Coordinates of C-alpha atoms in Angstrom, one line a residue:
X21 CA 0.8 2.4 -24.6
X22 CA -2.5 2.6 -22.2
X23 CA -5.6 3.5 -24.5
X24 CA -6.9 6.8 -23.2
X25 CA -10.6 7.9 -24.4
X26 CA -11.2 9.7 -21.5
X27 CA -12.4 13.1 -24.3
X28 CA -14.4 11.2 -25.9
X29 CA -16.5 10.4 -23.6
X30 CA -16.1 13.9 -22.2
X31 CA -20.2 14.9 -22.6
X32 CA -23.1 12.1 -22.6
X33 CA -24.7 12.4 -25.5
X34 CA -26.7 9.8 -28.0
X35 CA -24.5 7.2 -29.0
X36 CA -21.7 8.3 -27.0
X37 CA -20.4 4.8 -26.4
X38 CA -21.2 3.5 -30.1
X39 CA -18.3 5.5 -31.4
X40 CA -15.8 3.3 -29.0
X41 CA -16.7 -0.4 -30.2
X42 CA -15.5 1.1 -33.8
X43 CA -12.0 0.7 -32.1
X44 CA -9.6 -2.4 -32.6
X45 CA -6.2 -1.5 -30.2
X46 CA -7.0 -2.8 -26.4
X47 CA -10.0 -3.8 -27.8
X48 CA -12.2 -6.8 -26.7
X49 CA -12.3 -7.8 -30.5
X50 CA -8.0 -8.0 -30.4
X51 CA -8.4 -10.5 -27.0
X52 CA -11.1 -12.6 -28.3
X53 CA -11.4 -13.2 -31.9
X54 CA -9.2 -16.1 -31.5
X55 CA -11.2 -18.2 -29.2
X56 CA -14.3 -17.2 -30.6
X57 CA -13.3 -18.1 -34.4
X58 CA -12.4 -21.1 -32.1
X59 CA -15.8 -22.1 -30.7
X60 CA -17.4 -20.9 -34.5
X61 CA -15.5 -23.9 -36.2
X62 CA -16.2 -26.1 -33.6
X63 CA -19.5 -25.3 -33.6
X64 CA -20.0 -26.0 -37.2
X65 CA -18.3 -29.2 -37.2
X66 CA -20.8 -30.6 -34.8
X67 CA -23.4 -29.2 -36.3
X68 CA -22.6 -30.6 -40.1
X69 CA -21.9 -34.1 -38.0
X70 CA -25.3 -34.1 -37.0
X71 CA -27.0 -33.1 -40.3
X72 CA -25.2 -34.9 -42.6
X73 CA -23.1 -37.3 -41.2
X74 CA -25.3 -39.0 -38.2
X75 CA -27.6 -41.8 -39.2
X76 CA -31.5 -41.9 -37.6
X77 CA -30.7 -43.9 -34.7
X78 CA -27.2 -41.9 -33.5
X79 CA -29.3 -38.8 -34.5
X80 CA -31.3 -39.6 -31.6
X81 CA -28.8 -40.7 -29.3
X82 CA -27.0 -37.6 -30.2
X83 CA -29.9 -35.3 -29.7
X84 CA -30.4 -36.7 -25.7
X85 CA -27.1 -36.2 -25.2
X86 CA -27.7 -32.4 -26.5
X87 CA -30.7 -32.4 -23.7
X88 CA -28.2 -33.5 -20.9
X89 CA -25.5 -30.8 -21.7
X90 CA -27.9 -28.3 -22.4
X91 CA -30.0 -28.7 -18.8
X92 CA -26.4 -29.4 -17.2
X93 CA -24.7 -26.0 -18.4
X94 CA -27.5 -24.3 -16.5
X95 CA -26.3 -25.9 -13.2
X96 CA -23.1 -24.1 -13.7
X97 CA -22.9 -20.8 -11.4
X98 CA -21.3 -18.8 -13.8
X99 CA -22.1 -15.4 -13.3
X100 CA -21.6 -15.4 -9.6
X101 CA -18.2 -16.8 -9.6
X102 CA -17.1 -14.6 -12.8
X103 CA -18.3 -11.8 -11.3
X104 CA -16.7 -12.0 -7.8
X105 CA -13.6 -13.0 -9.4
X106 CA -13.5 -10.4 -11.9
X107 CA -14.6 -7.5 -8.8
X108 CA -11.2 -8.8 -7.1
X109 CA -8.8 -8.4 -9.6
X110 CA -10.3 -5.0 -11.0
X111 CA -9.9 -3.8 -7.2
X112 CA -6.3 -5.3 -7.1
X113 CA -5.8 -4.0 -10.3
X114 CA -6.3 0.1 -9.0
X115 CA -4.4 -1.0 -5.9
X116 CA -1.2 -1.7 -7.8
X117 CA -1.3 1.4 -9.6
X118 CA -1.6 3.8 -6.3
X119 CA 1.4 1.3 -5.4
X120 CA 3.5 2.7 -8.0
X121 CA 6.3 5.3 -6.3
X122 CA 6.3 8.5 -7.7
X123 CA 8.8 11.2 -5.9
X124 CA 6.1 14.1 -5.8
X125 CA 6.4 14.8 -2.7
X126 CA 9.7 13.9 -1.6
X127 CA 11.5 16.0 -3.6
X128 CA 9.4 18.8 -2.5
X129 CA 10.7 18.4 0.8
X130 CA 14.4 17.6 -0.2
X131 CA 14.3 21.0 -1.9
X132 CA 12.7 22.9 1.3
X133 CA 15.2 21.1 4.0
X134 CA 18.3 20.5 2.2
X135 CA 20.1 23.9 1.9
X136 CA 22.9 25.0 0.1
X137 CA 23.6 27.2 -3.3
X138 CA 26.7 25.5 -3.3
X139 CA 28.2 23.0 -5.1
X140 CA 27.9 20.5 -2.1
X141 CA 24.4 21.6 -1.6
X142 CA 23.8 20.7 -5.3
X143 CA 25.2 17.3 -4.9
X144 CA 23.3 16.7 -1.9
X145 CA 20.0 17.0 -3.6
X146 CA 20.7 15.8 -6.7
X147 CA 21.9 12.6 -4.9
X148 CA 18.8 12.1 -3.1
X149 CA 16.3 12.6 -5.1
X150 CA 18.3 9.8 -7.5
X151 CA 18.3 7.5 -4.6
X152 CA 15.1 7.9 -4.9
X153 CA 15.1 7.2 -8.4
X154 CA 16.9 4.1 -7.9
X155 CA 14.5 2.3 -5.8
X156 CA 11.6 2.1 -7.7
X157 CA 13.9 1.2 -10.8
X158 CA 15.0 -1.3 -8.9
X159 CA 11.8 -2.6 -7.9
X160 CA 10.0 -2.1 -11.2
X161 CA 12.5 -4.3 -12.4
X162 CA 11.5 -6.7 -10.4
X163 CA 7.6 -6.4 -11.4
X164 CA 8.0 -5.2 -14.7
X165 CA 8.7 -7.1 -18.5
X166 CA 9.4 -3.7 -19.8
X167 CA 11.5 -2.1 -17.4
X168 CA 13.6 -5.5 -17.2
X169 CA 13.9 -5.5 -21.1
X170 CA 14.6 -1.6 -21.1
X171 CA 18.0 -2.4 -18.0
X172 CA 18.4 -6.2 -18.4
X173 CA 21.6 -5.8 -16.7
X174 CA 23.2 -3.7 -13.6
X175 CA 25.1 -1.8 -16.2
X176 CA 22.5 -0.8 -18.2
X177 CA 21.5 1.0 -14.7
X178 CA 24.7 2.7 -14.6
X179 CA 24.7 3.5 -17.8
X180 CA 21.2 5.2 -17.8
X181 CA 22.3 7.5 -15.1
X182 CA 20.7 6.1 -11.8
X183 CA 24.0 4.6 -10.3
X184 CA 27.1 5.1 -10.2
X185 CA 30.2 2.8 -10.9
X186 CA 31.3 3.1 -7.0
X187 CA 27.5 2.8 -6.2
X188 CA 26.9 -0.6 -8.0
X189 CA 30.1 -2.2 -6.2
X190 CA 28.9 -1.2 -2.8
X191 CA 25.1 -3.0 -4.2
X192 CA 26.8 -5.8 -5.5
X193 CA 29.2 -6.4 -2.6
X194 CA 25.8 -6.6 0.0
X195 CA 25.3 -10.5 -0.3
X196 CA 21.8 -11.3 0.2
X197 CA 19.7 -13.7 -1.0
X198 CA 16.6 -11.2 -1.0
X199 CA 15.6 -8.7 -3.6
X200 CA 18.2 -5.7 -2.5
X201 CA 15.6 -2.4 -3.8
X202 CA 15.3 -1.0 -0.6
X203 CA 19.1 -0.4 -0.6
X204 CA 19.1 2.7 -2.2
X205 CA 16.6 4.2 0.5
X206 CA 19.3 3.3 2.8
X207 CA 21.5 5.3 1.2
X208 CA 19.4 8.1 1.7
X209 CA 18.8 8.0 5.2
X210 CA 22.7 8.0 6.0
X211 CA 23.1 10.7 3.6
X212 CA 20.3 12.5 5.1
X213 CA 21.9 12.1 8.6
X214 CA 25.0 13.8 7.3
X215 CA 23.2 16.4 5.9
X216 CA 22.0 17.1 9.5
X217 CA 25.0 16.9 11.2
X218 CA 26.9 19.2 8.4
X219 CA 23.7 21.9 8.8
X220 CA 22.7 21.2 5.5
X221 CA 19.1 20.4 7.3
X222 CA 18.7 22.5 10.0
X223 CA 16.8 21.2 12.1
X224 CA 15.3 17.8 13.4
X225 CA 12.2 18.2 12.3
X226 CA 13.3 19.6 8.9
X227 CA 15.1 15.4 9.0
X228 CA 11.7 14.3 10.3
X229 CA 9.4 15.2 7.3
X230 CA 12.2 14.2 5.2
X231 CA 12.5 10.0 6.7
X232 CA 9.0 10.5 7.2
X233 CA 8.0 11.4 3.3
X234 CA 10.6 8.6 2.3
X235 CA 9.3 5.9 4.2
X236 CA 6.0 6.4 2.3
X237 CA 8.0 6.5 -0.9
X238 CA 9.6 2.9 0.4
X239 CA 6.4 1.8 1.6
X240 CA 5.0 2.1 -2.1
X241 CA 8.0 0.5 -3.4
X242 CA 7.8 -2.4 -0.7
X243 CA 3.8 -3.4 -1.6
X244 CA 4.4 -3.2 -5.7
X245 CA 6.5 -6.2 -5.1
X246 CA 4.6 -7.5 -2.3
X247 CA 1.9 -7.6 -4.8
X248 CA 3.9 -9.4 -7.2
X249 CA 5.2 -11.9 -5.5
X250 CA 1.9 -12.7 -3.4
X251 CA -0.9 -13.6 -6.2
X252 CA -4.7 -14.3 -6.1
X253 CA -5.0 -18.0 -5.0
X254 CA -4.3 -20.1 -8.1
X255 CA -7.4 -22.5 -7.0
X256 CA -9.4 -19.8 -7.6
X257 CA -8.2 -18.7 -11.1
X258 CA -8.4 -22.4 -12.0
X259 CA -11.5 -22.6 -10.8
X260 CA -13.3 -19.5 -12.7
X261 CA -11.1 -21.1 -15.7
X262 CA -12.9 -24.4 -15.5
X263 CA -16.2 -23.2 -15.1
X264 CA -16.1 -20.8 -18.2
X265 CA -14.2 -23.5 -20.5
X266 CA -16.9 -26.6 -19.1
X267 CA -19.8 -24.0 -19.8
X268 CA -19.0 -23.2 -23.5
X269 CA -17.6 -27.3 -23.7
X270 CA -21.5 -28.3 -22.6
X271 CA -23.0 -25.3 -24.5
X272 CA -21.2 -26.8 -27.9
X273 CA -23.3 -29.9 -28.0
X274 CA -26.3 -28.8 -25.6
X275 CA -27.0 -25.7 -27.9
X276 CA -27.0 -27.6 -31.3
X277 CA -30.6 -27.9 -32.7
X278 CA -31.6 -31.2 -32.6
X279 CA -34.7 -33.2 -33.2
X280 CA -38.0 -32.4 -30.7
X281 CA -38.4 -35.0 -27.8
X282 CA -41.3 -37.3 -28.8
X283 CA -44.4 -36.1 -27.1
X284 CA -43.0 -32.2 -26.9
X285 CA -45.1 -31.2 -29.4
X286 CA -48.8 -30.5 -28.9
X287 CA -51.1 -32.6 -30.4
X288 CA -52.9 -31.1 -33.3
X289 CA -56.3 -32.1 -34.6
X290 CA -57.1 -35.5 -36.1
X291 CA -56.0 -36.2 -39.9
X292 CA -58.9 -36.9 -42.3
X293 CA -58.7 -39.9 -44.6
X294 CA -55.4 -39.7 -46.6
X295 CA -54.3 -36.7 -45.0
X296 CA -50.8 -36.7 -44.0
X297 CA -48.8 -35.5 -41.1
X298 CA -47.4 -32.7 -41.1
X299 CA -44.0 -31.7 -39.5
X300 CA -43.8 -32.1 -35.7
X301 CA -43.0 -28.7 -34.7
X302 CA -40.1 -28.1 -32.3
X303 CA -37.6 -25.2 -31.8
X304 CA -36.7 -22.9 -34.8
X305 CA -33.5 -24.5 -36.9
X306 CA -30.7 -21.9 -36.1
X307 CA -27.9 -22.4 -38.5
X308 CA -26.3 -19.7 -36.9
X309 CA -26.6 -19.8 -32.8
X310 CA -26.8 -16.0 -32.1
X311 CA -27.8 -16.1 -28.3
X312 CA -24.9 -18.7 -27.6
X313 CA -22.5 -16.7 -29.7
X314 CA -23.6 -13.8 -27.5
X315 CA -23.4 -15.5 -24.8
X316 CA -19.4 -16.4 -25.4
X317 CA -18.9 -12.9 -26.1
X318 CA -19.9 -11.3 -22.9
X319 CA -18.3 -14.6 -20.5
X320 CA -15.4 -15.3 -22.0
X321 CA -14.7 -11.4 -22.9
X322 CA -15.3 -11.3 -19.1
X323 CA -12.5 -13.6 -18.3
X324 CA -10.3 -12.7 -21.1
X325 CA -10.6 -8.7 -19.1
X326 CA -9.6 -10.8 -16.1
X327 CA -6.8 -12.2 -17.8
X328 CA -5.3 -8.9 -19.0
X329 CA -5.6 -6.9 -15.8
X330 CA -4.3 -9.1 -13.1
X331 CA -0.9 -8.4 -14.4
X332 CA -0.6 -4.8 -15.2
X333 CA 3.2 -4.9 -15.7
X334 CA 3.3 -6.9 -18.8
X335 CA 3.1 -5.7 -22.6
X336 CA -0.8 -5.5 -23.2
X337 CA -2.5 -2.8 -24.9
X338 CA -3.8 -1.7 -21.3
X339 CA -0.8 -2.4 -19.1
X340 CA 0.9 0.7 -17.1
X341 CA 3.6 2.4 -18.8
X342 CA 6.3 1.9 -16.4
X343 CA 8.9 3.3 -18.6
X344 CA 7.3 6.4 -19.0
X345 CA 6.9 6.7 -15.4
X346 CA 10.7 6.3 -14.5
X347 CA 11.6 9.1 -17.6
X348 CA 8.9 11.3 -15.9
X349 CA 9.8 10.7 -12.4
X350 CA 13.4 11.7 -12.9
X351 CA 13.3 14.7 -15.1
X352 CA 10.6 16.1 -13.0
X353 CA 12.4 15.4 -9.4
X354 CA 16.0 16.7 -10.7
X355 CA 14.1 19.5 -12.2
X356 CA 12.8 20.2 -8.6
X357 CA 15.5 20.0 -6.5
X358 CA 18.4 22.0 -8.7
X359 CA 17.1 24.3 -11.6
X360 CA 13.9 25.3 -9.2
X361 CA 15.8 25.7 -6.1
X362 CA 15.8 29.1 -4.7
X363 CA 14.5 29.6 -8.3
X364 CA 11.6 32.2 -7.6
X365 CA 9.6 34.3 -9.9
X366 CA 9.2 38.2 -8.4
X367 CA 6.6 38.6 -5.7
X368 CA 3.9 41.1 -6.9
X369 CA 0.3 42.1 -6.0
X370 CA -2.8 40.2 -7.9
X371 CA -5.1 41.8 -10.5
X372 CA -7.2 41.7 -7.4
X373 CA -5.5 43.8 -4.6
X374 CA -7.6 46.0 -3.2
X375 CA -11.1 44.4 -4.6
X376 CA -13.7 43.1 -2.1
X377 CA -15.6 41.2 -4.6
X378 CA -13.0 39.2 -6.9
X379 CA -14.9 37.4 -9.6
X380 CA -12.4 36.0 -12.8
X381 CA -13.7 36.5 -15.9
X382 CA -15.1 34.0 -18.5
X383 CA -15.2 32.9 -22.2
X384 CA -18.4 33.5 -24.4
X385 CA -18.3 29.8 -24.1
X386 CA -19.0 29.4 -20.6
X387 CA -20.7 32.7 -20.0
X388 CA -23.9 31.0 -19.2
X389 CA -22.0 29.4 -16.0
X390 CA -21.7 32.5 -14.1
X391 CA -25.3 33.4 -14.2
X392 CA -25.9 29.7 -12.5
X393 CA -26.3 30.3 -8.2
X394 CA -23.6 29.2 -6.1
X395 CA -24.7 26.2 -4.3
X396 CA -24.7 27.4 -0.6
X397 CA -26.2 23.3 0.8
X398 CA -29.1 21.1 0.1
X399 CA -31.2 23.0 3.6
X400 CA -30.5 26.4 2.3
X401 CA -34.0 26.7 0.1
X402 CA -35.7 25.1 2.5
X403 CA -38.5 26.7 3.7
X404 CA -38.9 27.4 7.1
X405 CA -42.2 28.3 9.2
X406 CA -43.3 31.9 9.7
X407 CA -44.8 30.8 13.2
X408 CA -43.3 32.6 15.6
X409 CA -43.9 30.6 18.5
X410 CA -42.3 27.7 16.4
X411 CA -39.2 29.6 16.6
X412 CA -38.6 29.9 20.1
X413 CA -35.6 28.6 22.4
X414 CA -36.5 26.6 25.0
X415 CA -34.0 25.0 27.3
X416 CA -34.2 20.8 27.6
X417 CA -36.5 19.0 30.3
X418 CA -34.0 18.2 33.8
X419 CA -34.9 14.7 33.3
X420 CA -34.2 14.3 29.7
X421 CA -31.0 11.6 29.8
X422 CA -32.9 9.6 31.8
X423 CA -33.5 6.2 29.7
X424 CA -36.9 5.4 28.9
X425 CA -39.0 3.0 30.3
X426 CA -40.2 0.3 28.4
X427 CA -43.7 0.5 27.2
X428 CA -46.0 -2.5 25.7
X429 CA -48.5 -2.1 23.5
X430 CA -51.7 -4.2 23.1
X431 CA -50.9 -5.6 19.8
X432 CA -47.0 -6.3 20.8
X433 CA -47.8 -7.6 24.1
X434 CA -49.9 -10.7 22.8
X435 CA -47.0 -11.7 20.0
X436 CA -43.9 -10.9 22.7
X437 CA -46.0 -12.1 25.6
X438 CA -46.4 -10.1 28.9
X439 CA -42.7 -9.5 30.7
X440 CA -41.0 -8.7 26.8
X441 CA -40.6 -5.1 26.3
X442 CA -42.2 -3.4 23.1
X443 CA -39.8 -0.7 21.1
X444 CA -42.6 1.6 20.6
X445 CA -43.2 4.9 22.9
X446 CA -46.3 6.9 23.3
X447 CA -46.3 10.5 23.1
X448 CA -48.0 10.6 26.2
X449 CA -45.4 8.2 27.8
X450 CA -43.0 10.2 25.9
X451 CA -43.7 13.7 27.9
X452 CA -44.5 12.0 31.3
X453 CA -40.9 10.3 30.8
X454 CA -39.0 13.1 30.8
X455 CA -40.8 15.4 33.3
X456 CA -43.3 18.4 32.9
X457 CA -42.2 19.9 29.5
X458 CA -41.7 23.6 29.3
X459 CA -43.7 24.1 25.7
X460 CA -47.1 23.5 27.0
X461 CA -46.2 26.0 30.0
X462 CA -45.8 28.4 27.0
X463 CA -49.2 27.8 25.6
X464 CA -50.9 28.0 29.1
X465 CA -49.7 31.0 29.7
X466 CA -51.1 32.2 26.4
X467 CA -54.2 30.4 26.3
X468 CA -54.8 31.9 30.3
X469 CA -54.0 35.6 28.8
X470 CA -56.7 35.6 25.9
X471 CA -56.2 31.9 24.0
X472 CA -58.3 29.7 23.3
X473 CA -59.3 28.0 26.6
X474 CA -59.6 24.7 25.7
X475 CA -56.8 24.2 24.3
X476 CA -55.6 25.3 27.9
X477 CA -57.4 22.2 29.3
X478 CA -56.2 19.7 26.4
X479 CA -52.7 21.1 27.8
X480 CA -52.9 20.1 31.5
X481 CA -54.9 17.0 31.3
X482 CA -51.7 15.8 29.1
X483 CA -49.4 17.6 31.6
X484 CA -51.1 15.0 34.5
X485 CA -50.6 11.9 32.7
X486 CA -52.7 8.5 32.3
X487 CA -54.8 7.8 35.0
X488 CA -53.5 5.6 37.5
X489 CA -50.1 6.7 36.6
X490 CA -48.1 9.0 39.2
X491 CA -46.2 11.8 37.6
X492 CA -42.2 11.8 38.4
X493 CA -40.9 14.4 40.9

């Protein structure tokens, strides 16, 4: 069964996670413990080889092959491919669950087209929507260890309800050397067409939103098994395989603690007369490797997540439940179409009716929400200028699609050189590009009835433009 702990982590609080490593089901504890008891043992064996079993002269043959694994594991790109690899099957792993057909929406359609109180009418829906039925049991047990172990056989099909004995001699009689799930679907489209013809649908459109709805149905059903049969590249699995196992197989010797190189250590000050040496001092003796254990937990946990999600159709802790799915898909689409046909409650006026302002009422829990504003946009507390002249309308210059023309600047022109262009416009060349602008007609006028006159003249020598320019028509 998938582990849900969605309500747990419901509201971020301190140690909101913390509670969730306490747990052991689809945990990464119940993946890994093996291997990691594995590389523990293996661990210690080399490292009571070493101490205890090694003479002088393999100690130090021992400890520069340590050196060489140790320098070489940090040549392996092991994050980067890990992490690429474990992106790609996290996003195929969501794309095979939006694969998974559920009748939603067909059999809300088959219960607004096909008509009938009938008996026939009855049959007609029922028998759709457990066409329906049929093709993604059919194809999920295709994908699926579960569904195959829960109908093993075409009988255990009929004898779950989702074919009849007539039905599974008209499959079995189709010879084809394909998977045959889309056969069902078949079925419904014929049956469909009858409908239509008998007035049971009555109209073409009605038969269009119906073939339309169950091609997206068959569609779903068509790319779950296109995603089982067409896998990630091997080579790649085998290589993100490779790297993880060599890593942790050149971290078993490299991370050992070994002897310190001769000359590592820093020379200390000179010994007196029958003083001795002291220890050379080198890395601190770890009998336990905490960092490298660490470091197997969070790679190896990463491929072992990998490992259980690139398949979500088997028997893991975390893999779909398919069966579920087909029990809820059924009841819920035979529900639909026959005990909910026509099946409506009374049509009566809202506690509202008449109310302009309709606001529902709350809890003493979550009184403190309705006193919260209504967000209206991000611009509408934005405050805006009280100028009035900054309000104004104006209409756009005549010439304002024309392109501009490319303008250098000192600085540009000496790095681009004299004929390249330079991205940046003046606001002078700006204005003269796009004709006489109507704003500073606006504060002419103003400045010439009582303004400030100089900032009538600032105005109109912009107005005429560099000298040596001509101004545009």
């Amino acid at each position: 069964m998938t582990v849900s702990y969605t309500l747990k982590v419901a509201e971020a609080r301190f140690g909101g996670f913390s509670g969730l490593l306490l747990r052991w089901r689809g945990s990464i504890y119940k993946l890994l413990y093996k291997e990691f008891l594995l590389f523990i043992v293996l661990y210690a064996l080399l490292s009571i080889t070493y101490r205890l079993l090694l003479t002088p002269e393999q100690r130090h043959v021992y400890a520069q092959v340590a050196r060489y694994c140790n320098r070489s594991a940090d040549l392996i790109p092991l994050s980067f491919v890990l992490g690429f690899y474990v992106t790609l099957v996290v996003n195929r792993w969501w794309a095979q669950y939006t694969s998974i057909p559920l009748p939603d929406q067909l059999m809300c359609v088959i219960s607004a087209s096909v008509h009938g109180l009938d008996q026939h009418g009855r049959l007609l829906r029922r028998t759709l929507v457990r066409y329906a039925n049929l093709a993604s049991v059919l194809v999920l047990r295709s994908v699926s260890t579960r569904v195959l172990k829960r109908f093993p056989t075409m009988e255990h099909v009929v004898d779950a309800g989702f074919m009849s004995q007539e039905e599974r001699k008209k499959f079995e009689s189709l010879k084809s050397d394909f998977n045959k799930y889309w056969v069902p679907c078949v079925w419904f489209t014929n049956l469909a067409a009858q409908a239509r013809r008998d007035g049971r649908i009555r109209d073409d459109i009605a038969l269009c939103l119906l073939l339309e709805e169950l091609n997206k149905y068959r569609a779903k059903c068509s790319m779950l098994f296109h995603y089982d049969w067409i896998s990630i590249p091997l080579v790649y699995t085998q290589v993100v395989t490779i790297a993880v196992y060599s890593f942790f197989a050149l971290s078993l010797v490299g991370r050992q603690f070994v002897e310190p190189e001769a000359g590592a250590a820093k020379p200390g000050k000179p010994l007196e007369p029958g003083q001795e040496p002291g220890p050379v001092l080198g890395d601190l003796d770890m009998y336990v490797p905490l960092t490298t254990l660490l470091q197997f937990f969070f790679y190896a946990g990463w491929l072992k997540v990998a490992e259980q999600i690139i398949n979500p159709f088997g028997e893991d802790d975390d893999d779909f439940e398919t069966n579920q799915l087909i029990d809820r898909n059924l009841q819920v689409s035979l529900l639909s179409v026959d005990d909910m046909y026509q099946n409506l409650p009374p049509a009566e006026k809202d506690l509202y009716w008449g109310e302009d302002s309709v606001q529902p009422p709350y809890t003493v829990a979550t009184m403190a929400e309705s006193l919260k504003p209504s967000f209206r946009g991000s611009t509408f507390n934005l405050r805006v200028s009280d100028d009035p002249e900054q309000s104004l309308q104006v209409e756009a210059p005549p010439g304002f699609a024309r392109p501009v023309p490319a303008v250098q600047t000192p600085l540009l022109s000496r790095v681009l050189g004299a004929g390249a262009p330079s991205p940046a416009v003046s606001l002078r060349t700006f204005g003269c590009a796009r004709g006489p602008p109507r704003t500073p007609r606006l504060l002419r006028s103003q400045a010439e009835e009582g303004g400030d006159p100089e900032a009538a003249d600032c105005i109109e020598e912009e107005a005429a433009g560099p000298p040596g320019q001509a101004r545009e028509p």
